[in-house]
mmCIF file of C-alpha atoms in Angstrom:
data_model
loop_
_atom_site.group_PDB
_atom_site.id
_atom_site.type_symbol
_atom_site.label_atom_id
_atom_site.label_comp_id
_atom_site.label_asym_id
_atom_site.label_seq_id
_atom_site.Cartn_x
_atom_site.Cartn_y
_atom_site.Cartn_z
ATOM 1 C CA UNK A 864 -10.947 1.226 -10.662
ATOM 2 C CA UNK A 865 -9.076 -1.972 -9.840
ATOM 3 C CA UNK A 866 -5.244 -1.140 -9.000
ATOM 4 C CA UNK A 867 -4.714 0.292 -5.189
ATOM 5 C CA UNK A 868 -1.055 1.343 -4.799
ATOM 6 C CA UNK A 869 2.332 0.882 -5.926
ATOM 7 C CA UNK A 870 5.546 1.198 -4.000
ATOM 8 C CA UNK A 871 8.945 1.441 -5.252
ATOM 9 C CA UNK A 872 11.609 -0.375 -2.772
ATOM 10 C CA UNK A 873 15.381 0.242 -3.232
ATOM 11 C CA UNK A 874 18.156 -2.643 -3.036
ATOM 12 C CA UNK A 875 18.737 -1.897 0.380
ATOM 13 C CA UNK A 876 14.999 -2.306 1.220
ATOM 14 C CA UNK A 877 13.965 1.398 1.556
ATOM 15 C CA UNK A 878 10.857 3.130 -0.026
ATOM 16 C CA UNK A 879 11.723 5.556 -2.388
ATOM 17 C CA UNK A 880 8.215 5.965 -3.767
ATOM 18 C CA UNK A 881 4.577 5.090 -3.276
ATOM 19 C CA UNK A 882 1.235 5.813 -4.431
ATOM 20 C CA UNK A 883 -2.140 5.444 -3.213
ATOM 21 C CA UNK A 884 -4.080 4.985 -6.807
ATOM 22 C CA UNK A 885 -7.414 3.950 -5.181
ATOM 23 C CA UNK A 886 -8.499 2.939 -1.891
ATOM 24 C CA UNK A 887 -12.284 1.000 -1.776
ATOM 25 C CA UNK A 888 -14.123 3.154 0.870
ATOM 26 C CA UNK A 889 -15.438 1.144 3.741
ATOM 27 C CA UNK A 890 -16.181 3.738 6.396
ATOM 28 C CA UNK A 891 -19.082 3.549 8.258
ATOM 29 C CA UNK A 892 -20.368 7.045 10.522
ATOM 30 C CA UNK A 893 -22.942 7.158 12.660
ATOM 31 C CA UNK A 894 -24.959 9.099 15.288
ATOM 32 C CA UNK A 895 -24.401 7.764 19.192
ATOM 33 C CA UNK A 896 -26.567 8.335 22.377
ATOM 34 C CA UNK A 897 -24.851 8.046 25.405
ATOM 35 C CA UNK A 898 -23.726 5.295 26.512
ATOM 36 C CA UNK A 899 -21.828 4.539 23.975
ATOM 37 C CA UNK A 900 -22.593 0.466 22.712
ATOM 38 C CA UNK A 901 -19.300 -0.184 21.291
ATOM 39 C CA UNK A 902 -16.484 -1.192 23.763
ATOM 40 C CA UNK A 903 -13.055 1.025 22.069
ATOM 41 C CA UNK A 904 -9.239 0.687 23.468
ATOM 42 C CA UNK A 905 -6.389 2.327 22.274
ATOM 43 C CA UNK A 906 -4.081 0.288 20.014
ATOM 44 C CA UNK A 907 -0.904 1.373 18.341
ATOM 45 C CA UNK A 908 -1.505 5.133 18.527
ATOM 46 C CA UNK A 909 -4.809 4.634 17.368
ATOM 47 C CA UNK A 910 -8.142 4.324 18.799
ATOM 48 C CA UNK A 911 -10.521 1.381 17.392
ATOM 49 C CA UNK A 912 -13.029 -1.354 17.804
ATOM 50 C CA UNK A 913 -12.964 -4.033 20.777
ATOM 51 C CA UNK A 914 -16.043 -5.216 20.692
ATOM 52 C CA UNK A 915 -19.593 -4.558 19.559
ATOM 53 C CA UNK A 916 -20.144 -5.237 15.740
ATOM 54 C CA UNK A 917 -23.163 -3.048 14.189
ATOM 55 C CA UNK A 918 -23.944 -1.434 10.791
ATOM 56 C CA UNK A 919 -20.962 -2.116 8.626
ATOM 57 C CA UNK A 920 -19.038 -1.293 12.033
ATOM 58 C CA UNK A 921 -16.459 -3.905 12.637
ATOM 59 C CA UNK A 922 -13.826 -5.202 14.942
ATOM 60 C CA UNK A 923 -10.237 -3.236 14.466
ATOM 61 C CA UNK A 924 -11.997 -0.483 12.672
ATOM 62 C CA UNK A 925 -10.373 2.910 13.941
ATOM 63 C CA UNK A 926 -12.159 6.442 14.925
ATOM 64 C CA UNK A 927 -11.806 8.376 11.806
ATOM 65 C CA UNK A 928 -13.681 11.333 12.856
ATOM 66 C CA UNK A 929 -15.691 12.638 15.533
ATOM 67 C CA UNK A 930 -18.477 15.117 14.227
ATOM 68 C CA UNK A 931 -17.032 15.617 10.916
ATOM 69 C CA UNK A 932 -13.636 16.525 12.414
ATOM 70 C CA UNK A 933 -10.783 13.909 11.088
ATOM 71 C CA UNK A 934 -8.931 12.783 14.485
ATOM 72 C CA UNK A 935 -5.356 12.263 15.044
ATOM 73 C CA UNK A 936 -4.089 9.314 16.409
ATOM 74 C CA UNK A 937 -5.741 9.458 19.797
ATOM 75 C CA UNK A 938 -6.693 13.311 19.955
ATOM 76 C CA UNK A 939 -9.502 14.865 18.343
ATOM 77 C CA UNK A 940 -9.183 17.964 16.248
ATOM 78 C CA UNK A 941 -8.882 20.522 18.699
ATOM 79 C CA UNK A 942 -6.418 18.285 21.090
ATOM 80 C CA UNK A 943 -8.495 15.818 23.293
ATOM 81 C CA UNK A 944 -8.442 12.654 24.633
ATOM 82 C CA UNK A 945 -10.531 10.411 22.106
ATOM 83 C CA UNK A 946 -11.350 8.050 24.591
ATOM 84 C CA UNK A 947 -11.913 10.733 26.822
ATOM 85 C CA UNK A 948 -14.068 12.888 25.181
ATOM 86 C CA UNK A 949 -16.213 9.716 24.300
ATOM 87 C CA UNK A 950 -16.622 9.224 28.125
ATOM 88 C CA UNK A 951 -18.132 12.275 28.801
ATOM 89 C CA UNK A 952 -22.498 12.418 28.301
ATOM 90 C CA UNK A 953 -21.877 16.371 27.910
ATOM 91 C CA UNK A 954 -20.640 15.279 24.481
ATOM 92 C CA UNK A 955 -23.528 13.168 23.346
ATOM 93 C CA UNK A 956 -25.580 13.185 20.721
ATOM 94 C CA UNK A 957 -22.197 12.730 18.991
ATOM 95 C CA UNK A 958 -21.626 11.494 15.202
ATOM 96 C CA UNK A 959 -18.588 8.904 14.835
ATOM 97 C CA UNK A 960 -16.920 7.703 11.972
ATOM 98 C CA UNK A 961 -15.381 3.980 11.671
ATOM 99 C CA UNK A 962 -12.859 2.443 8.959
ATOM 100 C CA UNK A 963 -9.948 0.959 8.635
ATOM 101 C CA UNK A 964 -6.754 3.733 9.208
ATOM 102 C CA UNK A 965 -4.590 5.036 6.937
ATOM 103 C CA UNK A 966 -1.099 3.789 6.815
ATOM 104 C CA UNK A 967 0.983 6.301 8.209
ATOM 105 C CA UNK A 968 4.468 7.601 5.958
ATOM 106 C CA UNK A 969 6.617 5.310 9.227
ATOM 107 C CA UNK A 970 4.065 2.092 8.835
ATOM 108 C CA UNK A 971 4.544 2.590 5.185
ATOM 109 C CA UNK A 972 8.598 2.416 5.398
ATOM 110 C CA UNK A 973 8.228 -0.669 7.848
ATOM 111 C CA UNK A 974 6.208 -2.418 5.666
ATOM 112 C CA UNK A 975 8.163 -2.188 2.583
ATOM 113 C CA UNK A 976 11.248 -2.897 4.705
ATOM 114 C CA UNK A 977 9.956 -5.988 6.066
ATOM 115 C CA UNK A 978 8.640 -7.246 2.523
ATOM 116 C CA UNK A 979 12.203 -6.876 0.942
ATOM 117 C CA UNK A 980 13.105 -9.083 3.861
ATOM 118 C CA UNK A 981 10.728 -11.560 2.825
ATOM 119 C CA UNK A 982 11.348 -11.530 -1.044
ATOM 120 C CA UNK A 983 14.752 -12.434 0.081
ATOM 121 C CA UNK A 984 13.865 -15.281 2.302
ATOM 122 C CA UNK A 985 11.289 -16.671 -0.700
ATOM 123 C CA UNK A 986 14.403 -17.071 -2.603
ATOM 124 C CA UNK A 987 16.568 -18.507 -0.125
ATOM 125 C CA UNK A 988 14.307 -21.029 0.275
ATOM 126 C CA UNK A 989 13.828 -22.337 -3.094
ATOM 127 C CA UNK A 990 15.388 -26.026 -3.689
ATOM 128 C CA UNK A 991 16.946 -24.421 -7.269
ATOM 129 C CA UNK A 992 19.660 -21.964 -7.186
ATOM 130 C CA UNK A 993 19.333 -18.813 -8.859
ATOM 131 C CA UNK A 994 15.073 -18.349 -8.207
ATOM 132 C CA UNK A 995 13.553 -15.506 -7.904
ATOM 133 C CA UNK A 996 11.595 -14.278 -4.344
ATOM 134 C CA UNK A 997 8.320 -13.572 -4.059
ATOM 135 C CA UNK A 998 6.162 -12.610 -7.586
ATOM 136 C CA UNK A 999 3.143 -12.852 -6.034
ATOM 137 C CA UNK A 1000 0.873 -12.914 -2.886
ATOM 138 C CA UNK A 1001 -2.819 -13.612 -2.814
ATOM 139 C CA UNK A 1002 -5.908 -12.708 -0.971
ATOM 140 C CA UNK A 1003 -9.333 -12.539 -0.884
ATOM 141 C CA UNK A 1004 -9.442 -9.187 -1.729
ATOM 142 C CA UNK A 1005 -6.294 -8.191 -3.372
ATOM 143 C CA UNK A 1006 -3.235 -9.581 -5.171
ATOM 144 C CA UNK A 1007 0.469 -8.181 -4.479
ATOM 145 C CA UNK A 1008 2.567 -8.455 -7.322
ATOM 146 C CA UNK A 1009 6.145 -7.796 -7.508
ATOM 147 C CA UNK A 1010 8.727 -7.184 -9.966
ATOM 148 C CA UNK A 1011 12.659 -6.962 -9.334
ATOM 149 C CA UNK A 1012 15.036 -5.347 -11.636
ATOM 150 C CA UNK A 1013 18.539 -7.069 -12.457
ATOM 151 C CA UNK A 1014 22.060 -6.184 -10.686
ATOM 152 C CA UNK A 1015 25.607 -7.250 -11.395
ATOM 153 C CA UNK A 1016 25.815 -10.018 -13.948
ATOM 154 C CA UNK A 1017 22.917 -11.700 -13.302
ATOM 155 C CA UNK A 1018 19.536 -11.655 -15.200
ATOM 156 C CA UNK A 1019 15.875 -12.299 -14.420
ATOM 157 C CA UNK A 1020 13.505 -11.950 -17.622
ATOM 158 C CA UNK A 1021 10.674 -9.314 -17.405
ATOM 159 C CA UNK A 1022 7.190 -9.960 -16.874
ATOM 160 C CA UNK A 1023 6.103 -11.338 -20.179
ATOM 161 C CA UNK A 1024 9.109 -12.755 -21.483
ATOM 162 C CA UNK A 1025 11.411 -9.490 -22.064
ATOM 163 C CA UNK A 1026 14.616 -10.232 -21.021
ATOM 164 C CA UNK A 1027 16.936 -7.885 -19.494
ATOM 165 C CA UNK A 1028 20.512 -8.309 -18.468
ATOM 166 C CA UNK A 1029 22.227 -11.706 -18.630
ATOM 167 C CA UNK A 1030 20.385 -14.477 -17.249
ATOM 168 C CA UNK A 1031 22.377 -17.683 -15.486
ATOM 169 C CA UNK A 1032 20.825 -19.776 -13.131
ATOM 170 C CA UNK A 1033 24.138 -20.934 -11.833
ATOM 171 C CA UNK A 1034 25.153 -17.657 -10.000
ATOM 172 C CA UNK A 1035 22.171 -15.974 -7.057
ATOM 173 C CA UNK A 1036 20.831 -12.993 -7.961
ATOM 174 C CA UNK A 1037 21.731 -9.512 -6.339
ATOM 175 C CA UNK A 1038 19.117 -7.421 -4.946
ATOM 176 C CA UNK A 1039 17.841 -4.990 -7.355
ATOM 177 C CA UNK A 1040 15.143 -2.549 -7.667
ATOM 178 C CA UNK A 1041 11.640 -3.748 -6.766
ATOM 179 C CA UNK A 1042 8.049 -2.524 -7.968
ATOM 180 C CA UNK A 1043 5.216 -3.689 -6.276
ATOM 181 C CA UNK A 1044 1.444 -3.346 -7.367
ATOM 182 C CA UNK A 1045 -1.195 -4.086 -5.243
ATOM 183 C CA UNK A 1046 -4.101 -4.944 -7.424
ATOM 184 C CA UNK A 1047 -8.093 -6.024 -7.354
ATOM 185 C CA UNK A 1048 -7.468 -10.224 -7.556
ATOM 186 C CA UNK A 1049 -9.608 -9.894 -10.875
ATOM 187 C CA UNK A 1050 -7.400 -6.990 -12.790
ATOM 188 C CA UNK A 1051 -5.646 -8.443 -15.718
ATOM 189 C CA UNK A 1052 -2.630 -7.179 -17.559
ATOM 190 C CA UNK A 1053 -0.388 -6.795 -14.018
ATOM 191 C CA UNK A 1054 2.802 -8.096 -16.030
ATOM 192 C CA UNK A 1055 2.615 -5.561 -18.950
ATOM 193 C CA UNK A 1056 2.309 -2.778 -16.360
ATOM 194 C CA UNK A 1057 5.158 -4.090 -14.125
ATOM 195 C CA UNK A 1058 7.149 -3.998 -17.802
ATOM 196 C CA UNK A 1059 5.514 -0.284 -17.948
ATOM 197 C CA UNK A 1060 6.657 1.099 -14.631
ATOM 198 C CA UNK A 1061 10.083 -0.088 -15.490
ATOM 199 C CA UNK A 1062 10.366 1.832 -18.501
ATOM 200 C CA UNK A 1063 8.837 4.851 -17.059
ATOM 201 C CA UNK A 1064 11.657 5.030 -13.978
ATOM 202 C CA UNK A 1065 14.089 3.917 -16.574
ATOM 203 C CA UNK A 1066 12.842 7.079 -18.910
ATOM 204 C CA UNK A 1067 11.509 9.908 -16.067
ATOM 205 C CA UNK A 1068 13.801 8.775 -13.284
ATOM 206 C CA UNK A 1069 17.229 7.355 -14.048
ATOM 207 C CA UNK A 1070 17.624 9.833 -16.989
ATOM 208 C CA UNK A 1071 16.976 12.576 -14.692
ATOM 209 C CA UNK A 1072 20.216 14.241 -13.884
ATOM 210 C CA UNK A 1073 19.100 15.207 -10.731
ATOM 211 C CA UNK A 1074 17.616 12.478 -9.014
ATOM 212 C CA UNK A 1075 20.583 10.600 -7.367
ATOM 213 C CA UNK A 1076 20.021 6.427 -7.817
ATOM 214 C CA UNK A 1077 18.736 4.743 -4.452
ATOM 215 C CA UNK A 1078 17.272 8.097 -3.063
ATOM 216 C CA UNK A 1079 13.078 8.565 -2.928
ATOM 217 C CA UNK A 1080 12.221 9.929 -6.720
ATOM 218 C CA UNK A 1081 10.400 13.284 -6.747
ATOM 219 C CA UNK A 1082 9.911 14.087 -10.330
ATOM 220 C CA UNK A 1083 6.724 15.475 -11.953
ATOM 221 C CA UNK A 1084 7.131 13.227 -15.072
ATOM 222 C CA UNK A 1085 7.212 10.461 -13.433
ATOM 223 C CA UNK A 1086 4.438 10.854 -11.250
ATOM 224 C CA UNK A 1087 2.362 11.856 -14.551
ATOM 225 C CA UNK A 1088 3.238 9.021 -16.538
ATOM 226 C CA UNK A 1089 2.567 6.537 -13.877
ATOM 227 C CA UNK A 1090 -0.669 7.602 -13.107
ATOM 228 C CA UNK A 1091 -1.325 7.401 -16.686
ATOM 229 C CA UNK A 1092 0.016 4.302 -17.376
ATOM 230 C CA UNK A 1093 -2.385 2.696 -14.270
ATOM 231 C CA UNK A 1094 -5.654 4.338 -15.950
ATOM 232 C CA UNK A 1095 -4.842 2.668 -19.405
ATOM 233 C CA UNK A 1096 -4.095 -0.743 -17.677
ATOM 234 C CA UNK A 1097 -7.137 -0.692 -15.096
ATOM 235 C CA UNK A 1098 -9.320 -0.143 -18.981
ATOM 236 C CA UNK A 1099 -7.456 -3.296 -20.715
ATOM 237 C CA UNK A 1100 -9.105 -6.228 -20.671
ATOM 238 C CA UNK A 1101 -12.359 -7.682 -19.301
ATOM 239 C CA UNK A 1102 -12.737 -8.546 -15.607
ATOM 240 C CA UNK A 1103 -13.596 -11.965 -14.559
ATOM 241 C CA UNK A 1104 -12.864 -15.183 -13.112
ATOM 242 C CA UNK A 1105 -9.021 -16.260 -14.485
ATOM 243 C CA UNK A 1106 -8.427 -12.991 -15.747
#
């Protein structure tokens, strides 16, 4: 699998849909004796490794589970403070699972709003009038792809050349719905996938009489067809440099 997640952001920057399709597993579970040879610190309502990388456990990784039970932020499954529990010699040996923390719903809402602002900044920085905002961000582990629909009298070409609305570079583009896909850097066919997601949104959200514009998308047919589109996109085309 190579498509990690999909976000849909409304015109005001609010997150109205989010799907985690695939997340690489990078968790590491080890059994420790007392004293713990890692330095742990509280950070953003979580307990993270501050010093002492070893055996796949890295600085910044969070404590995800203790003795097989998921932790809840800074608390164990039975409501005890994680740092106090791990500071008690009577609780050893102890099995701890470390890994990158999972984004909470509130964190996803905040990040969607931040990206909405960055998208607008990218458009305003352009030396040409009518430029789009951020269409792709690339890192060593994933690429973020974004397509924004058109609103008002302005138009912009859909990925791959299809056009929606009227294109007029002399008029600033008003914010539209943003479709964001996070994928493996080698994944091919993302432009086609973005077009397909827009079609699914049009067919199963906009045409749904019970759906209100700009509101969260809760539609079983939208979910089913989106997941199917992601599976098809992952199988399309070989992976490789430059694909």
